[in-house]
Short mmCIF file of C-alpha atoms and ligand atoms in Angstrom, two decimals:
data_model
loop_
_atom_site.label_atom_id
_atom_site.label_comp_id
_atom_site.label_asym_id
_atom_site.label_seq_id
_atom_site.Cartn_x
_atom_site.Cartn_y
_atom_site.Cartn_z
CA MET A 1 28.72 -22.09 -12.24
CA THR A 2 27.69 -18.88 -12.81
CA GLU A 3 29.60 -17.24 -16.24
CA THR A 4 30.44 -14.05 -16.15
CA LEU A 5 28.24 -11.55 -18.62
CA ASP A 6 29.98 -10.16 -21.53
CA ILE A 7 28.73 -6.67 -20.60
CA GLN A 8 29.61 -3.51 -23.17
CA ILE A 9 30.14 -0.58 -20.89
CA THR A 10 29.68 3.31 -22.58
CA LYS A 11 30.31 5.72 -19.72
CA THR A 12 28.19 8.68 -19.77
CA THR A 13 30.14 12.10 -20.52
CA HIS A 14 28.31 13.98 -18.50
CA SER A 15 27.31 13.09 -15.00
CA ARG A 16 24.43 14.56 -13.58
CA LEU A 17 25.22 13.69 -9.99
CA GLN A 18 26.17 16.97 -8.79
CA GLU A 19 23.21 18.55 -10.01
CA THR A 20 20.93 16.17 -8.51
CA ASP A 21 19.66 17.34 -4.88
CA PHE A 22 19.83 14.36 -2.91
CA ASP A 23 17.45 16.20 -0.42
CA ASN A 24 14.60 16.41 -2.72
CA LEU A 25 14.24 13.14 -4.17
CA PRO A 26 10.56 12.37 -5.38
CA PHE A 27 9.88 8.78 -5.99
CA GLY A 28 10.76 7.85 -9.45
CA LYS A 29 11.73 11.06 -10.80
CA ILE A 30 15.05 11.29 -10.87
CA PHE A 31 17.15 8.65 -12.63
CA SER A 32 20.72 7.86 -11.98
CA ASP A 33 23.51 8.32 -14.81
CA HIS A 34 23.39 4.65 -16.54
CA MET A 35 20.59 2.08 -17.76
CA PHE A 36 21.31 -1.60 -18.51
CA VAL A 37 19.53 -3.05 -22.21
CA ALA A 38 19.73 -6.27 -23.49
CA ASP A 39 17.66 -7.75 -26.46
CA TYR A 40 16.05 -10.72 -27.34
CA ALA A 41 15.62 -12.46 -30.70
CA ASP A 42 16.12 -15.60 -32.67
CA GLY A 43 15.39 -17.04 -29.13
CA GLU A 44 18.25 -15.79 -27.12
CA TRP A 45 19.36 -12.80 -24.91
CA LYS A 46 21.85 -11.04 -26.27
CA ASN A 47 23.83 -7.07 -26.75
CA PHE A 48 24.32 -7.03 -22.94
CA GLN A 49 24.96 -3.17 -22.21
CA VAL A 50 25.45 -0.51 -19.85
CA ILE A 51 24.82 2.91 -21.71
CA PRO A 52 24.27 6.53 -20.47
CA TYR A 53 20.20 6.88 -19.21
CA GLY A 54 18.15 8.30 -22.07
CA GLU A 55 15.62 7.89 -24.81
CA ILE A 56 15.35 4.85 -26.68
CA GLY A 57 14.24 4.62 -30.26
CA LEU A 58 11.18 2.24 -30.82
CA SER A 59 8.48 1.68 -33.47
CA PRO A 60 5.02 2.94 -32.62
CA ALA A 61 3.49 -0.62 -33.43
CA ILE A 62 5.49 -2.76 -30.64
CA SER A 63 2.82 -4.83 -29.17
CA ALA A 64 3.83 -3.76 -25.55
CA LEU A 65 2.02 -0.52 -26.34
CA HIS A 66 -0.82 -2.20 -27.93
CA TYR A 67 -1.29 -5.66 -25.96
CA GLY A 68 0.31 -4.85 -22.83
CA GLN A 69 2.88 -7.55 -23.04
CA ALA A 70 5.14 -5.72 -20.33
CA PHE A 71 6.20 -6.01 -16.60
CA PHE A 72 8.73 -5.19 -14.32
CA GLU A 73 10.10 -5.41 -10.93
CA GLY A 74 11.07 -3.37 -7.84
CA ILE A 75 14.07 -3.91 -5.92
CA LYS A 76 16.30 -1.53 -3.55
CA ALA A 77 20.08 -1.19 -3.18
CA TYR A 78 21.52 0.54 0.31
CA LYS A 79 24.78 1.87 1.35
CA HIS A 80 26.24 1.24 4.66
CA ALA A 81 28.63 3.23 6.26
CA ASP A 82 31.56 1.67 5.42
CA GLY A 83 30.36 2.32 1.89
CA LYS A 84 29.64 -1.32 0.95
CA VAL A 85 26.75 -1.12 -1.06
CA VAL A 86 24.05 -4.20 -1.07
CA ILE A 87 20.74 -5.15 -3.38
CA PHE A 88 17.97 -6.61 -1.18
CA ARG A 89 17.30 -10.21 -1.84
CA PRO A 90 17.39 -9.79 -5.72
CA ASP A 91 17.12 -13.67 -5.91
CA LYS A 92 13.39 -13.11 -4.89
CA ASN A 93 12.48 -10.62 -7.59
CA ALA A 94 14.77 -13.11 -10.18
CA GLU A 95 12.16 -15.83 -9.28
CA ARG A 96 9.14 -13.48 -9.40
CA PHE A 97 10.10 -12.03 -12.93
CA ASN A 98 10.27 -15.34 -14.34
CA LYS A 99 6.87 -15.77 -13.26
CA SER A 100 5.73 -13.00 -14.74
CA ALA A 101 7.47 -13.85 -17.93
CA GLU A 102 5.49 -16.96 -17.91
CA ARG A 103 1.85 -15.50 -17.27
CA LEU A 104 2.68 -12.79 -20.17
CA CYS A 105 3.85 -15.58 -22.62
CA MET A 106 7.13 -13.65 -22.51
CA PRO A 107 10.78 -15.41 -22.41
CA THR A 108 12.22 -16.07 -19.07
CA LEU A 109 15.71 -14.66 -18.41
CA PRO A 110 18.32 -16.91 -16.53
CA GLU A 111 18.54 -15.94 -12.50
CA ASP A 112 22.66 -14.89 -13.21
CA ILE A 113 21.57 -12.74 -16.29
CA PHE A 114 19.20 -10.85 -13.93
CA LEU A 115 21.90 -10.68 -11.11
CA GLN A 116 24.57 -9.49 -13.14
CA SER A 117 22.64 -7.26 -14.62
CA LEU A 118 21.53 -5.30 -11.50
CA ALA A 119 25.12 -6.05 -10.10
CA ALA A 120 26.59 -3.69 -13.22
CA VAL A 121 23.59 -0.58 -13.20
CA VAL A 122 24.38 -0.35 -9.38
CA ASP A 123 28.06 -0.84 -9.24
CA ILE A 124 28.68 2.08 -12.09
CA ASP A 125 26.17 4.28 -10.21
CA ARG A 126 26.94 3.58 -6.82
CA ASP A 127 27.73 7.16 -5.88
CA TRP A 128 23.95 7.51 -6.75
CA VAL A 129 23.09 5.40 -3.55
CA PRO A 130 21.66 7.81 -1.08
CA THR A 131 22.87 7.39 2.63
CA GLN A 132 20.07 9.37 4.33
CA ASP A 133 17.78 7.53 6.85
CA ASN A 134 15.11 5.22 4.87
CA HIS A 135 16.82 6.01 1.62
CA ALA A 136 17.97 3.86 -1.32
CA LEU A 137 18.71 3.42 -4.82
CA TYR A 138 15.71 2.19 -6.48
CA ILE A 139 16.02 -0.71 -9.22
CA ARG A 140 13.71 -0.83 -11.70
CA PRO A 141 13.99 -4.02 -14.07
CA PHE A 142 11.43 -4.67 -16.80
CA MET A 143 10.51 -6.52 -20.16
CA PHE A 144 8.51 -5.47 -22.90
CA ALA A 145 7.71 -6.99 -26.39
CA THR A 146 9.12 -5.17 -29.24
CA ASP A 147 8.11 -6.64 -32.38
CA PRO A 148 6.07 -4.30 -34.51
CA PHE A 149 3.03 -6.02 -35.16
CA LEU A 150 -0.51 -5.52 -34.74
CA GLY A 151 -1.90 -8.92 -34.51
CA VAL A 152 -2.58 -9.98 -30.95
CA GLN A 153 0.22 -12.91 -30.63
CA PRO A 154 2.96 -13.22 -28.79
CA SER A 155 6.20 -10.94 -29.64
CA ALA A 156 9.16 -13.01 -30.98
CA THR A 157 11.51 -9.94 -30.02
CA TYR A 158 11.93 -8.05 -26.40
CA LYS A 159 13.47 -6.28 -24.77
CA TYR A 160 15.18 -6.25 -20.99
CA MET A 161 16.29 -2.73 -19.38
CA VAL A 162 17.10 -2.04 -15.74
CA LEU A 163 16.90 1.65 -14.53
CA THR A 164 17.59 3.27 -11.26
CA CYS A 165 16.57 6.32 -9.24
CA PRO A 166 17.71 7.53 -6.08
CA VAL A 167 14.78 7.58 -3.80
CA GLY A 168 13.19 8.40 -0.43
CA PRO A 169 10.03 6.74 0.87
CA TYR A 170 7.41 5.98 -1.29
CA PHE A 171 4.46 7.31 1.13
CA SER A 172 5.29 9.98 3.34
CA LYS A 173 2.57 9.80 5.94
CA THR A 174 0.65 7.41 7.65
CA LEU A 175 -2.01 5.92 4.98
CA ARG A 176 -6.03 6.93 5.24
CA VAL A 177 -7.09 3.58 3.06
CA LYS A 178 -10.38 2.44 2.07
CA ILE A 179 -11.73 -1.32 1.44
CA GLU A 180 -12.70 -1.26 -2.31
CA THR A 181 -15.87 -2.87 -3.08
CA ASN A 182 -16.62 -2.19 -6.36
CA PHE A 183 -13.65 -2.54 -8.85
CA THR A 184 -11.37 -5.47 -8.83
CA ARG A 185 -7.96 -6.04 -9.18
CA ALA A 186 -7.22 -9.25 -10.21
CA ALA A 187 -9.63 -12.70 -10.10
CA GLU A 188 -9.07 -16.37 -10.03
CA GLY A 189 -7.00 -17.25 -13.25
CA GLY A 190 -5.97 -13.85 -14.21
CA MET A 191 -2.49 -12.48 -13.38
CA GLY A 192 -2.63 -10.77 -10.42
CA PHE A 193 0.26 -12.83 -9.07
CA ALA A 194 2.13 -11.21 -11.82
CA LYS A 195 4.11 -7.85 -12.08
CA ALA A 196 2.23 -6.83 -15.35
CA ALA A 197 1.96 -3.64 -16.73
CA GLY A 198 -1.91 -3.92 -17.12
CA ASN A 199 -2.15 -4.61 -13.44
CA TYR A 200 -1.35 -1.08 -12.50
CA ALA A 201 -3.21 0.42 -15.58
CA SER A 202 -6.30 -1.31 -14.24
CA SER A 203 -6.06 0.28 -10.73
CA MET A 204 -5.66 3.88 -11.85
CA LEU A 205 -9.14 4.77 -12.44
CA PRO A 206 -9.80 3.22 -8.90
CA GLY A 207 -6.92 4.60 -7.03
CA LYS A 208 -7.66 8.23 -8.43
CA THR A 209 -11.03 7.68 -7.33
CA ALA A 210 -10.01 7.14 -3.91
CA VAL A 211 -7.62 9.99 -3.72
CA ASP A 212 -10.13 12.16 -5.12
CA GLU A 213 -12.17 11.13 -1.99
CA GLY A 214 -9.27 11.80 -0.07
CA PHE A 215 -7.80 8.36 0.69
CA ASP A 216 -4.17 7.27 -0.01
CA GLN A 217 -4.66 3.71 -0.88
CA LEU A 218 -7.08 1.11 -1.73
CA ILE A 219 -7.63 -2.35 0.09
CA TRP A 220 -8.33 -4.72 -2.74
CA THR A 221 -10.93 -7.51 -1.95
CA ASP A 222 -11.91 -10.58 -3.74
CA ALA A 223 -13.19 -10.27 -7.19
CA ARG A 224 -16.47 -12.72 -6.29
CA ASP A 225 -17.94 -11.23 -3.15
CA HIS A 226 -15.83 -8.47 -1.90
CA ALA A 227 -15.65 -10.01 1.46
CA TYR A 228 -11.72 -11.08 1.49
CA ILE A 229 -9.05 -9.01 1.86
CA GLU A 230 -6.46 -9.19 -1.29
CA GLU A 231 -3.70 -6.24 -1.14
CA MET A 232 -3.06 -3.22 -1.35
CA GLY A 233 -2.25 -0.90 -4.49
CA ALA A 234 1.39 -1.00 -4.24
CA ALA A 235 1.89 -3.40 -1.20
CA ASN A 236 0.80 -6.48 0.46
CA ALA A 237 -1.40 -5.92 3.44
CA MET A 238 -0.46 -7.17 7.13
CA PHE A 239 -2.36 -6.98 10.11
CA VAL A 240 -1.45 -7.68 13.66
CA LEU A 241 -5.02 -9.19 15.25
CA ASP A 242 -5.33 -10.47 18.69
CA GLY A 243 -1.62 -10.78 18.78
CA LYS A 244 -0.90 -12.84 15.55
CA LEU A 245 0.29 -11.81 12.46
CA VAL A 246 -2.79 -12.04 9.79
CA THR A 247 -1.71 -11.47 6.29
CA PRO A 248 -3.96 -12.74 2.95
CA SER A 249 -2.64 -16.19 1.72
CA THR A 250 -1.13 -15.76 -1.98
CA GLN A 251 -3.21 -17.20 -4.21
CA SER A 252 -3.03 -16.64 -7.98
CA THR A 253 -4.84 -13.37 -7.47
CA ILE A 254 -2.35 -11.71 -5.09
CA LEU A 255 1.59 -10.33 -5.77
CA LYS A 256 3.87 -12.56 -3.71
CA GLY A 257 5.67 -9.93 -1.84
CA VAL A 258 9.21 -9.97 -0.87
CA THR A 259 8.69 -7.76 1.94
CA ARG A 260 5.88 -9.65 3.20
CA ASP A 261 7.93 -12.63 3.02
CA THR A 262 10.81 -11.05 4.86
CA VAL A 263 8.30 -10.05 7.15
CA ILE A 264 6.60 -13.15 8.28
CA LYS A 265 10.08 -15.02 8.61
CA LEU A 266 11.39 -12.21 11.33
CA ALA A 267 7.65 -12.63 12.90
CA GLN A 268 8.50 -16.13 13.23
CA GLU A 269 11.76 -16.06 14.47
CA TRP A 270 10.39 -13.72 16.96
CA GLY A 271 7.98 -16.38 18.09
CA VAL A 272 5.20 -14.07 16.64
CA PRO A 273 2.12 -16.48 15.64
CA VAL A 274 1.40 -16.15 12.09
CA GLU A 275 -1.51 -16.99 9.95
CA GLU A 276 -1.29 -16.81 5.89
CA ARG A 277 -5.21 -17.45 5.29
CA ARG A 278 -8.28 -15.65 4.05
CA VAL A 279 -8.74 -13.06 5.68
CA SER A 280 -12.26 -11.61 6.06
CA VAL A 281 -13.26 -7.87 5.81
CA ALA A 282 -15.62 -8.14 8.47
CA GLU A 283 -13.34 -9.71 11.03
CA ILE A 284 -10.60 -6.72 10.09
CA VAL A 285 -13.60 -4.18 10.74
CA GLU A 286 -14.73 -5.99 13.66
CA GLY A 287 -11.11 -5.57 14.82
CA ALA A 288 -10.66 -2.06 14.39
CA LYS A 289 -13.62 -1.70 16.28
CA ASN A 290 -12.81 -3.58 19.35
CA GLY A 291 -9.24 -2.74 19.58
CA LYS A 292 -7.95 -6.58 18.53
CA LEU A 293 -6.53 -4.69 15.46
CA THR A 294 -3.34 -3.30 17.01
CA ASP A 295 -1.51 -3.09 14.16
CA ALA A 296 -1.99 -2.54 9.95
CA PHE A 297 1.00 -1.55 7.38
CA GLY A 298 1.55 -1.98 4.03
CA ALA A 299 4.66 -4.12 3.08
CA GLY A 300 6.70 -3.30 0.13
CA THR A 301 9.95 -2.59 -1.55
CA ALA A 302 8.82 0.93 -2.54
CA ALA A 303 6.53 1.44 0.60
CA THR A 304 8.85 -0.42 2.75
CA ILE A 305 6.31 -0.79 5.98
CA ALA A 306 3.80 1.98 5.77
CA PRO A 307 1.47 2.24 8.55
CA VAL A 308 -2.18 2.47 8.04
CA GLY A 309 -3.86 4.91 10.10
CA SER A 310 -7.09 4.26 9.06
CA ILE A 311 -9.72 1.75 7.66
CA SER A 312 -12.86 3.01 5.45
CA TYR A 313 -15.72 0.48 4.56
CA ASN A 314 -18.94 1.58 3.26
CA GLY A 315 -18.32 4.96 4.47
CA GLU A 316 -17.81 4.46 7.85
CA GLU A 317 -14.26 4.86 8.81
CA TYR A 318 -12.29 3.20 11.70
CA PHE A 319 -9.31 4.65 13.41
CA LEU A 320 -6.32 2.58 14.00
CA ILE A 321 -4.01 3.40 17.66
CA ASP A 322 -1.32 5.77 16.96
CA PRO A 323 1.67 4.24 14.64
CA LYS A 324 4.03 4.95 17.56
CA GLU A 325 2.61 2.89 19.65
CA ARG A 326 2.64 0.04 17.94
CA GLU A 327 5.26 -2.56 18.88
CA PHE A 328 5.13 -5.16 15.67
CA SER A 329 5.48 -2.93 12.96
CA GLN A 330 7.83 -0.51 14.72
CA LYS A 331 10.26 -3.20 15.62
CA VAL A 332 10.03 -4.73 12.14
CA LEU A 333 10.88 -1.43 10.70
CA LYS A 334 13.93 -1.00 12.55
CA THR A 335 15.07 -4.47 12.63
CA LEU A 336 14.63 -4.38 8.44
CA ASN A 337 16.71 -1.02 8.15
CA ASP A 338 19.44 -2.45 10.56
CA ILE A 339 19.69 -5.67 8.39
CA LYS A 340 19.71 -3.29 5.26
CA TYR A 341 22.08 -0.69 6.35
CA GLY A 342 24.59 -3.08 7.99
CA VAL A 343 23.57 -2.15 11.47
CA ILE A 344 23.06 -5.84 12.63
CA PRO A 345 24.56 -8.83 10.96
CA ASP A 346 22.80 -10.29 8.15
CA THR A 347 22.10 -13.65 9.43
CA HIS A 348 19.94 -14.71 6.41
CA GLY A 349 21.95 -13.94 3.54
CA TRP A 350 19.38 -11.34 2.39
CA ASN A 351 22.27 -8.78 1.09
CA PHE A 352 23.71 -9.20 -2.16
CA PRO A 353 27.09 -7.36 -1.96
CA VAL A 354 27.84 -4.98 -5.28
CA GLY A 355 31.37 -4.81 -6.55
CA GLU A 356 33.54 -6.79 -4.53
N1 PLP B 401 1.48 -5.91 -4.35
C1 PLP B 401 1.85 -4.82 -5.23
C2 PLP B 401 0.45 -4.73 -6.07
C3 PLP B 401 3.03 -4.09 -5.45
O1 PLP B 401 2.97 -3.45 -6.56
C4 PLP B 401 3.95 -4.70 -4.50
C5 PLP B 401 5.35 -3.69 -4.90
O2 PLP B 401 6.35 -4.26 -5.18
C6 PLP B 401 3.94 -5.26 -3.68
C7 PLP B 401 2.67 -5.94 -3.19
C8 PLP B 401 4.92 -5.48 -2.59
O3 PLP B 401 5.86 -6.34 -3.02
P1 PLP B 401 7.47 -6.34 -3.03
O4 PLP B 401 7.86 -6.69 -1.52
O5 PLP B 401 7.77 -7.98 -3.57
O6 PLP B 401 7.97 -5.13 -3.37
C1 COI B 402 7.38 -1.81 -5.41
O1 COI B 402 7.62 -1.49 -4.40
O2 COI B 402 8.61 -1.94 -6.01
C2 COI B 402 6.32 -1.33 -6.49
O3 COI B 402 6.62 -1.98 -7.47
C3 COI B 402 5.59 -0.26 -6.32
C4 COI B 402 5.23 0.82 -7.55
C5 COI B 402 4.15 0.27 -8.23
C6 COI B 402 5.80 1.67 -7.02
#
C-alpha cells in the first residue's frame, strides 16, 4: 500500500507564468514556479517540500561538486484537450533512478516517493504544461551528495530535487550525425547505463568537437574497437535495416531508454521484426550505401523521435531518405504523440494522471 507523502507546500507569491512566452521555449532555460526538495540524512529520506523555484545555499565543499556523486532523470508531462495532465511512464524512470543510485553508491528512493514528488510539482504547476504540438512539461528529478568533506568516499547526506520546464522539441532539425571513433562514452564495468552527471561531462569535449565540425550529434561506439554502435549523446540509436527495427542491446555501457522500450513495444505490436543485438558500424554504413537503411533516428524523452538525415564515418557522409518519406519513424512519432496527448486510448497504461 502506498502511503500519502507528507509534503510541506509553500506557494510562490509571484508567479512568472503570465510573463513567460510560451511561443518561445528554449529547452531547459525556463523553469516553472515551484520545485520539490527532500533531504537524506541518518539513513532516511525526510523534509519533503514543494517550494518556489530558486537558488539554494550549499557548502562549496559538497562532494557532488568535487567527485561527481550526482545523477538525474528526464520525464515529460503532457496536457490533453480536456485539461487532463499525464506523466508518461514515470515508473520506468523510478526504476532507472534507483539503478543509477546504486551504481553511484547513493541511497535509493522508494518508487512511491519518486512518483508522488513528480505528481506534486506537476500538479502545482499544471498551468505551466504547454499545449502546442510536440510541447510538454519536462521533469528533471536529480540527486546529489551534500557532505562537506573532501575525502573520496560516499557521502552520508544527499538532496533529491525535482525541477520542471515547459519545453518544445530538443532538436529542431533533422540530425547530421558523426560516428565517433576516437573518444569513448562508456566501457564495460563503467557507468554508461546510469544517468550519471559525469557521463555527460565526459561527452562535452567530443560533442563540442563534433558541433565545431558541423554535426548535431555523435553516435558513440564501443570502447574497445569502435566498431559497434552504442547510442547517441542524448538518445538511443534506432535503425530500420532490411525491414527490421534494429537497435543496440542495452548492456552496461548503454542507457536503457524509456522511449527506446516504448518504440520496441509498438513495433512488436505492429508485427515489425525487432532485433536488439550488437549493431556494427559496417552494416549501418553498408545499409546507408545500398539503400537498405530506410530509417534512422534518436529515441529519447527530450529528443522524442529525432530523425537522422545523414551519417558520417571516417570523413565520408552518407545521406538517408527524406524523413517525411520514412514509414516507421513517422508512424511511431504519430502514435506516441496520440497516446501522450490523449488522442487515442492509452491501452498500455503508460499515462499516469496527475491530480485526480
Ligand atoms: N541515452 C542518453 C545518453 C540519454 O541522455 C537519454 C535521455 O534520457 C536517452 C538515451 C534516452 O532515454 P529516455 O528515452 O529514457 O529518455
Ligand atoms: C532526456 O531526454 O531526458 C535527457 O536526459 C536528455 C538530456 C541530456 C537533455
